[in-house]
Tab-separated table of C-alpha atoms in Angstrom:
chain	number	residue	atom	x	y	z
Z	194	ARG	CA	8.602	-8.896	8.117
Z	195	LYS	CA	8.532	-5.223	7.160
Z	196	THR	CA	8.660	-3.506	3.797
Z	197	ILE	CA	9.487	0.201	3.753
Z	198	TRP	CA	8.461	2.271	0.770
Z	199	ALA	CA	11.045	5.015	1.109
Z	200	HIS	CA	9.743	7.002	-1.865
Z	201	ASP	CA	6.365	7.303	-0.137
Z	202	ALA	CA	6.640	10.439	2.001
Z	203	SER	CA	3.941	9.201	4.393
Z	204	GLU	CA	6.174	6.299	5.465
Z	205	GLY	CA	9.659	7.029	4.146
Z	206	VAL	CA	11.814	10.004	3.329
Z	207	GLY	CA	10.103	10.875	0.056
Z	208	PRO	CA	11.282	11.028	-3.549
Z	209	GLU	CA	14.945	11.666	-4.398
Z	210	LYS	CA	16.151	11.486	-0.775
Z	211	ALA	CA	18.924	9.342	0.686
Z	212	PHE	CA	18.084	7.237	3.728
Z	213	GLY	CA	19.416	4.536	6.015
Z	214	VAL	CA	17.855	1.913	8.213
Z	215	LYS	CA	18.961	0.102	11.358
Z	216	LEU	CA	17.684	-3.392	12.062
Z	217	GLN	CA	17.606	-5.151	15.397
Z	218	ALA	CA	16.338	-8.716	15.856
Z	219	ASP	CA	16.623	-11.637	18.238
Z	220	GLN	CA	16.809	-14.051	15.275
Z	221	GLY	CA	18.865	-14.147	12.094
Z	222	ILE	CA	17.733	-11.699	9.445
Z	223	VAL	CA	18.028	-11.181	5.722
Z	224	ALA	CA	18.070	-7.590	4.491
Z	225	GLN	CA	17.511	-6.390	0.948
Z	226	GLU	CA	17.959	-2.919	-0.473
Z	227	ALA	CA	17.187	-1.792	-3.998
Z	228	LEU	CA	17.274	1.545	-5.776
Z	229	ILE	CA	15.571	1.947	-9.130
Z	230	ASP	CA	15.137	5.315	-10.804
Z	231	PRO	CA	11.665	6.265	-12.082
Z	232	GLY	CA	12.717	5.827	-15.722
Z	233	GLY	CA	14.118	2.367	-15.073
Z	234	GLY	CA	17.543	3.308	-16.397
Z	235	LEU	CA	19.428	2.659	-13.155
Z	236	ALA	CA	19.030	-0.255	-10.800
Z	237	HIS	CA	21.198	-1.162	-7.827
Z	238	GLY	CA	20.549	-3.700	-5.136
Z	239	THR	CA	22.258	-5.516	-2.291
Z	240	ILE	CA	21.203	-8.489	-0.232
Z	241	GLY	CA	22.771	-9.412	3.090
Z	242	SER	CA	22.336	-12.022	5.765
Z	243	PRO	CA	23.991	-12.753	9.095
Z	244	GLU	CA	26.933	-15.099	9.411
Z	245	PRO	CA	25.899	-18.664	10.285
């Protein structure tokens, strides 16, 4: 399991930057992505999982 804090420049791309990730696994995975602005006025999220 890995959580990436993209807004944290030491680990991610930093504030207000677009980014993408590529996942590779030998087992089924579930991926979740969320974007929430600092003021809390905008929230967007997607959740995906592999086909059975």
